[in-house]
């Protein structure tokens, strides 16, 4: 059975039909063309079927940006199963939360990567998990199968034999447009990340719309470092590039000198990166714009764009989020540069956008700041475990918690965030999650996490804490590193007495005043 349109296997099949011999994935281990990628997907789908993965099965994937990541993802989707991308930065606590909330029944993970020992983290959740077994445990009652893959050297492919051992012929494609395709985790304003559910149709349309607005075509090559466990990496970099018929140039570790060589040697044309990475490339002694081939991507309205891209580039300014993955607004690649760099652009594809008063919900006119709300076929179906009415308003709009306004041309100007979220190096960190981990330490009576302006990363995580007894900052930070991904660990800790904390009229601690104090203490002059 052929993959139907508006499904992710259908998206890959269309790319294969256009040019099967064209490069799809490039890495240190060589090139995989579109036909080869499809063959890998078929073989892996057969292996998954032999392990009981069928329509609706939730499959966790814990793997760096290697070619096998995308091949496994398409194999999961071919089975009509649900992919749960897992962060390679997760601590044992964070990994356990994601596996439990998403009710993952099959986990595919690499044993380790860089300094991360995922087998040990799985054993910390439940003894035996790190050995590849899935004992019944109250911690993860849904988990039935664990497949651990050996860690390869840079030029050696991942050993996928454990997935192929019992495989027969590939089963018919079970994908359908309305099926759930992914559960991606995002940090909102709650203490724990929320699971964002997208259908195959939504991701398919998002990928096609992103490719069109960015101008990605068969001759393009996209830098593939942005992690696939983030919506930006998965949809814009991975799926968007394949939808346009281009190639993804994979890199699993960012190192400025090595990245510059890769961008130059592979003639990369499409650039996605976090601001601090772009700044690091510019600061690298070997940087020479004229040796690069970058012409498309994002960041047209960033301060580093003029130095990184040539004057006649086609990069865009954009705004987006996991719930509407990932480019919700942008002027198209062929619009005048003044437009692409002057705002975050109008809605992409079939997306709809409105600005409302955050208190009354009334729709606001142009040039007036309010809460950004989104609607459209690419929008998530909702948050995992939450009723629809808790995710959308009566008109079907999702209230983002972000602040901005529309100009006379209908383009968005993003201003800031209404919710208590810290955005560091392009990644959202819920202040409540950091505060919960800090408060769990025996020496801390109360904690208040805030964003601290930082030029390269946008914001750092900082925290004001009230001590209980003797306070040891080194021990507190060690506790944080054991329970939080590295980018969530506070880079600044300030000790305060309860009476020193600023308060609102309601008696609650004034987080805005704390953010201002944090900026003053660090000598920062601006926000992200």
C-alpha positions as a printed Julia matrix, in Angstrom:
528×3 Matrix{Float64}:
   0.0     0.0    0.0
   1.46    3.36  -1.02
   1.82    6.12   1.55
  -1.18    8.46   1.3
  -0.8    12.2    0.72
  -0.67   14.46   3.78
   1.33   11.87   5.71
   5.02   11.9    6.56
   5.79    8.68   4.63
   3.92   10.31   1.75
   6.17   13.36   2.01
   9.26   11.14   1.77
   7.77    9.1   -1.08
   7.13   12.27  -3.08
  10.76   13.36  -2.61
  12.01    9.93  -3.7
   9.8    10.03  -6.8
  11.21   13.43  -7.81
  14.86   12.35  -7.72
  15.75    9.05  -6.01
  19.49    9.47  -6.55
  19.73   12.96  -5.04
  21.52   13.31  -1.69
  19.18   13.4    1.3
  21.48   13.06   4.33
  25.17   13.9    4.53
  27.32   13.1    7.57
  30.83   12.11   8.59
  29.83    8.56   7.59
  29.0     9.47   4.0
  25.92   10.19   1.92
  22.46    8.65   1.93
  20.38    9.4   -1.16
  16.58    9.54  -1.16
  16.16    6.0   -2.46
  18.61    4.73   0.16
  16.77    6.56   2.92
  13.47    5.03   1.84
  15.05    1.56   1.8
  16.37    2.08   5.34
  12.94    3.22   6.48
  11.28    0.1    5.0
  13.8    -2.21   6.69
  13.44   -0.48  10.05
   9.65   -0.52   9.79
   9.83   -4.28   9.38
  12.01   -4.51  12.47
   9.64   -2.33  14.46
   6.67   -4.42  13.34
   8.46   -7.56  14.58
   8.76   -5.9   17.97
   5.06   -5.13  18.12
   5.11   -1.49  17.02
   1.78   -0.83  15.3
  -0.62    2.06  14.82
  -0.78    4.17  17.95
   2.3     2.67  19.66
   4.3     5.38  21.38
   7.98    5.1   20.52
  10.59    7.13  22.39
  13.74    8.05  20.45
  16.9     9.08  22.32
  19.6     9.68  19.73
  21.85   12.56  18.59
  21.52   14.13  15.13
  22.71   11.07  13.24
  21.27    9.75   9.95
  19.59    6.93  11.88
  17.43    9.48  13.76
  15.44   10.48  10.69
  15.36    6.94   9.28
  13.91    5.64  12.55
  11.44    8.54  12.74
  10.03    7.78   9.29
   9.88    4.07  10.14
   7.8     4.9   13.23
   5.47    7.08  11.16
   5.22    4.4    8.45
   3.82    2.1   11.11
   1.23    4.71  12.11
   2.96    4.9   15.48
   3.66    8.02  17.55
   7.21    9.38  17.81
   8.31   10.83  21.16
  11.59   12.7   20.57
  13.68   12.72  23.76
  16.31   15.31  24.58
  19.9    14.07  24.68
  20.39   16.59  27.51
  17.8    15.02  29.83
  18.83   14.02  33.33
  17.4    10.77  34.73
  14.58   12.73  36.39
  13.65   14.57  33.19
  13.87   11.4   31.11
  11.62    9.53  33.54
   9.06   12.36  33.42
   8.92   12.36  29.61
   8.67    8.58  29.35
   5.95    8.44  32.0
   3.81   11.34  30.75
   4.0    10.22  27.11
   3.3     6.6   28.13
   6.15    5.38  25.94
   5.88    1.63  25.39
   8.92    1.17  23.13
  12.17    3.04  23.77
  15.01    3.17  21.24
  18.14    4.75  22.69
  21.85    4.93  22.09
  23.88    3.74  25.08
  25.79    6.98  25.4
  26.87   10.16  23.67
  29.76   12.43  24.65
  29.68   12.63  28.46
  26.11   11.34  28.65
  25.61    7.74  29.83
  22.0     6.99  28.94
  22.22    3.37  30.06
  23.18    4.57  33.55
  20.33    7.09  33.55
  17.86    4.39  32.63
  19.19    2.2   35.44
  18.72    5.13  37.81
  15.04    5.2   36.83
  14.57    1.44  37.24
  17.33   -1.18  37.69
  17.66   -3.26  34.55
  16.5    -0.64  32.06
  20.08    0.26  31.2
  20.73   -3.34  30.23
  18.04   -3.31  27.59
  15.27   -5.0   29.55
  11.95   -3.43  30.45
  10.93   -4.72  33.87
   7.47   -3.82  35.08
   7.89   -0.79  37.3
   5.55    1.7   38.88
   7.83    4.45  37.57
   7.11    3.53  33.92
   4.08    1.23  33.79
   3.6     1.59  30.02
   7.17    0.69  29.02
   7.4    -2.78  27.48
  10.43   -2.74  25.16
  13.87   -1.13  25.4
  16.26   -1.3   22.44
  19.76   -0.03  23.21
  22.02    0.76  20.24
  25.79    0.75  20.41
  27.59    4.08  20.24
  29.6     4.36  17.01
  32.8     6.15  16.22
  32.47    9.27  14.07
  32.82    7.31  10.82
  31.02    4.1   11.85
  27.29    3.57  11.45
  25.09    2.82  14.43
  24.54   -0.92  14.81
  20.86   -1.36  14.0
  21.02   -5.17  14.19
  18.9    -5.26  17.39
  16.06   -3.72  15.39
  16.51   -5.93  12.34
  17.09   -9.27  14.05
  13.52  -10.52  13.74
  12.44   -8.46  10.76
  10.6    -9.94   7.8
   9.19   -8.15   4.8
   8.11   -4.55   5.44
   4.42   -4.32   6.3
   2.02   -2.09   4.35
   2.23    1.59   5.24
  -0.25    2.25   8.06
   0.1     6.06   8.18
  -3.04    8.19   7.96
  -3.26   12.01   7.9
  -5.36   12.27  11.06
  -3.1    10.02  13.17
  -0.99   11.48  15.95
   2.6    11.65  14.71
   4.63   13.22  17.51
   4.57   14.16  21.15
   7.2    16.87  21.54
   7.97   18.35  24.93
   8.15   22.06  25.49
   8.69   24.12  28.61
   5.78   26.44  29.27
   4.91   28.25  32.47
   4.41   25.09  34.51
   6.94   23.22  36.62
   7.26   20.32  34.16
   7.43   20.31  30.33
   4.16   19.67  28.5
   3.62   17.16  25.7
   2.58   18.83  22.43
   0.66   16.5   20.1
   0.81   16.91  16.31
  -0.85   14.85  13.59
   0.83   13.54  10.44
  -1.17   16.03   8.36
  -0.12   19.0   10.53
   3.6    18.15  10.39
   3.4    17.47   6.67
   1.8    20.82   5.95
   4.14   22.62   8.32
   7.17   21.12   6.58
   5.92   22.09   3.12
   4.97   25.62   4.23
   8.33   26.1    5.94
  10.21   24.93   2.84
   8.25   27.35   0.65
   8.68   30.41   2.85
  12.41   29.68   3.16
  12.82   28.91  -0.54
  14.39   25.48   0.05
  14.86   23.57  -3.21
  16.71   20.5   -4.55
  20.0    22.39  -4.86
  20.0    23.46  -1.22
  21.92   21.96   1.68
  20.82   22.73   5.23
  23.1    22.71   8.28
  21.61   19.98  10.47
  22.91   20.69  13.96
  19.71   22.06  15.52
  18.57   19.03  17.55
  15.8    16.93  16.04
  14.21   16.58  19.49
  13.24   20.25  19.16
  10.46   21.25  16.75
  12.81   23.65  14.97
  15.3    20.91  14.22
  12.72   18.28  13.32
  10.29   20.32  11.21
  12.27   23.22   9.74
  15.66   21.55   9.34
  14.77   17.88   8.83
  11.29   17.64   7.36
  11.35   21.07   5.69
  14.58   20.3    3.83
  13.3    16.9    2.67
   9.99   18.47   1.61
  11.96   20.85  -0.6
  14.09   18.04  -2.01
  17.33   19.33  -0.48
  19.96   17.63   1.68
  20.55   17.83   5.43
  24.23   18.15   6.39
  24.31   16.52   9.82
  26.55   17.57  12.69
  26.12   16.24  16.23
  28.61   18.48  18.08
  29.03   22.22  17.65
  32.61   23.42  17.57
  33.1    26.76  15.74
  36.22   25.88  13.74
  34.92   22.44  12.73
  31.51   23.88  11.9
  33.02   26.53   9.64
  34.96   23.84   7.77
  31.81   21.76   7.39
  29.74   24.69   6.13
  32.41   25.54   3.58
  33.32   22.03   2.39
  29.72   20.84   2.04
  28.62   24.14   0.46
  25.78   24.58   2.95
  23.24   27.14   1.74
  20.55   27.1    4.48
  21.42   28.16   8.02
  19.51   27.5   11.24
  21.23   28.21  14.54
  20.79   29.67  17.97
  22.08   33.24  18.33
  25.09   32.28  20.46
  26.25   29.83  17.79
  26.09   32.43  15.04
  28.06   34.82  17.26
  30.63   32.09  17.98
  31.15   31.46  14.25
  31.71   35.15  13.63
  34.24   35.31  16.47
  36.2    32.3   15.19
  39.62   33.41  13.8
  39.08   31.37  10.63
  35.76   33.0    9.75
  35.59   34.37   6.2
  32.14   35.07   4.8
  33.3    34.94   1.22
  34.26   31.27   1.59
  30.78   30.31   2.78
  27.71   29.71   0.62
  24.99   30.64   3.1
  22.09   32.43   1.45
  18.9    31.17   3.09
  17.62   30.39   6.56
  16.58   32.47   9.57
  17.9    35.42  11.53
  17.51   38.17   8.91
  16.47   40.54  11.69
  19.3    39.48  14.03
  22.31   41.68  14.67
  24.68   39.0   13.31
  22.89   38.57   9.95
  24.75   41.27   8.03
  28.11   39.78   9.01
  27.2    36.15   8.3
  25.07   36.38   5.15
  26.09   38.09   1.87
  24.3    41.37   1.0
  21.97   39.65  -1.49
  20.9    36.86   0.88
  17.36   35.45   1.16
  17.24   34.7    4.91
  14.05   35.61   6.75
  13.07   37.02  10.12
  10.64   34.67  11.81
   8.72   33.8   14.96
   7.32   30.45  16.01
   6.96   27.78  18.65
   6.58   24.05  19.2
   2.8    24.3   19.22
   2.83   25.69  15.62
   6.06   24.17  14.38
   8.27   26.02  14.03
   7.95   29.09  11.76
   4.53   30.58  12.43
   5.35   33.93  10.82
   7.9    35.13   8.24
   8.09   37.16   5.05
   8.94   34.76   2.2
  12.52   34.35   1.01
  11.98   36.46  -2.13
  10.42   39.47  -0.35
  12.5    42.66  -0.2
  15.23   42.51   2.44
  13.78   45.55   4.22
  10.65   43.52   4.91
  12.42   40.27   5.8
  14.71   42.06   8.25
  12.22   44.65   9.51
   9.76   42.4   11.34
   8.93   38.78  12.14
   6.65   38.65   9.1
   3.03   37.72   8.37
   1.53   34.27   9.08
   3.09   31.39   7.1
   0.91   29.11   4.97
  -2.63   28.69   6.25
  -1.87   29.96   9.73
  -4.06   32.67  11.24
  -2.87   35.19  13.8
  -4.66   37.68  16.02
  -3.57   39.99  18.8
  -5.85   40.18  21.83
  -6.04   42.0   25.12
  -4.57   39.42  27.56
  -7.14   40.35  30.21
 -10.37   40.69  28.21
  -9.65   38.64  25.07
 -10.79   41.52  22.86
  -9.1    41.64  19.45
  -6.73   44.61  19.24
  -6.05   46.88  16.25
  -2.74   47.22  14.4
   0.24   48.68  16.25
  -1.21   47.82  19.68
   0.64   45.3   21.83
  -1.26   42.3   23.12
  -1.13   38.52  23.42
  -0.28   36.65  20.21
  -2.87   33.98  19.34
  -2.64   31.32  16.63
  -5.0    29.1   14.67
  -4.59   26.87  11.61
  -4.21   23.31  10.27
  -0.58   23.17  11.4
  -1.49   23.9   15.03
  -1.13   21.16  17.63
  -4.19   19.08  18.47
  -3.55   19.96  22.1
  -1.41   19.24  25.14
  -1.17   15.64  26.23
  -3.68   14.85  28.95
  -5.42   18.23  28.8
  -8.99   18.83  27.56
  -9.36   20.85  24.36
 -11.02   23.77  26.14
  -7.91   24.15  28.3
  -5.73   24.54  25.19
  -7.82   26.71  22.86
 -10.42   29.46  23.11
 -13.97   29.22  21.76
 -12.77   30.25  18.28
 -10.07   27.59  18.21
  -7.17   30.01  18.8
  -4.19   29.04  20.93
  -3.11   31.79  23.33
   0.69   31.74  23.2
   1.56   33.82  26.23
   3.79   35.95  23.98
   3.44   39.69  23.53
   3.51   41.5   20.2
   1.61   43.58  17.63
   0.77   43.58  13.94
   1.81   46.42  11.67
  -0.24   47.89   8.81
   1.02   45.13   6.46
  -0.13   42.36   8.79
   3.43   41.48   9.87
   4.18   40.48  13.45
   6.52   42.41  15.72
   7.38   40.18  18.68
   7.9    42.17  21.89
   8.4    39.71  24.73
   6.75   37.07  26.88
   3.74   37.34  29.14
   4.43   34.07  30.9
   7.24   33.37  33.28
   9.58   31.69  30.82
  13.32   32.16  30.43
  14.6    31.87  26.85
  18.25   30.84  26.79
  20.1    30.02  23.56
  16.8    29.67  21.71
  15.32   27.23  24.24
  12.47   27.87  26.67
  13.07   27.14  30.35
  10.12   27.22  32.74
  11.07   29.26  35.8
   8.75   27.06  37.85
  10.73   23.92  36.97
  14.02   25.49  38.09
  12.38   26.8   41.26
  10.97   23.36  42.1
  14.4    21.72  41.81
  16.05   24.45  43.9
  13.36   24.27  46.57
  13.89   20.51  46.85
  17.4    21.13  48.25
  17.52   20.94  52.04
  19.3    24.3   52.42
  16.75   26.34  50.42
  13.49   27.63  51.86
  12.32   29.47  48.73
  13.6    30.13  45.21
  12.7    32.55  42.4
  14.18   31.93  38.96
  14.5    34.8   36.47
  16.0    35.48  33.08
  19.22   37.48  33.1
  20.03   39.35  29.86
  23.08   37.89  28.13
  24.21   39.14  24.7
  25.06   35.77  23.09
  22.4    33.47  24.51
  19.63   36.04  24.92
  19.13   35.15  28.58
  20.89   33.17  31.27
  19.07   31.45  34.12
  19.49   33.21  37.45
  17.83   32.66  40.81
  17.24   34.5   44.06
  17.12   32.04  46.95
  16.17   32.2   50.63
  18.39   29.89  52.71
  17.35   27.42  55.36
  20.35   26.98  57.66
  23.84   26.8   56.18
  23.94   27.63  52.47
  26.54   25.98  50.22
  26.24   27.32  46.67
  28.5    24.61  45.23
  26.31   21.88  46.72
  23.16   23.6   45.44
  24.54   23.84  41.91
  25.64   20.2   42.03
  22.08   19.31  43.03
  20.76   21.31  40.06
  23.13   19.64  37.63
  21.92   16.24  38.85
  18.26   17.1   38.23
  18.23   19.63  35.37
  19.58   19.69  31.83
  22.71   21.84  31.64
  21.01   24.83  29.98
  18.48   25.02  32.84
  21.08   25.16  35.64
  21.33   28.69  37.12
  24.43   30.6   36.12
  23.77   33.12  38.87
  22.62   32.53  42.47
  21.83   35.41  44.81
  21.13   34.87  48.51
  18.36   36.97  50.05
  16.38   37.13  53.27
  12.62   36.81  52.85
  12.04   40.42  53.85
  14.48   41.63  51.19
  12.4    40.25  48.31
  10.29   42.86  46.47
   6.55   42.31  46.75
   3.48   43.28  44.77
   0.38   44.73  46.38
  -1.07   41.23  46.41
   1.77   40.07  48.65
   3.35   37.93  45.92
   7.0    38.31  45.06
   7.5    40.8   42.23
   9.36   38.82  39.56
   9.63   41.86  37.27
  11.52   43.71  40.01
  13.77   40.67  40.5
  14.53   40.55  36.77
  15.49   44.22  36.86
  17.71   43.61  39.9
  19.36   40.64  38.2
  20.15   42.78  35.16
  21.63   45.47  37.41
  23.72   42.95  39.38
  25.21   41.49  36.21
  25.66   44.83  34.49
  23.31   43.77  31.68
  21.62   46.48  29.67
  19.01   44.7   27.58
  16.76   41.7   27.13
  16.53   38.94  24.61
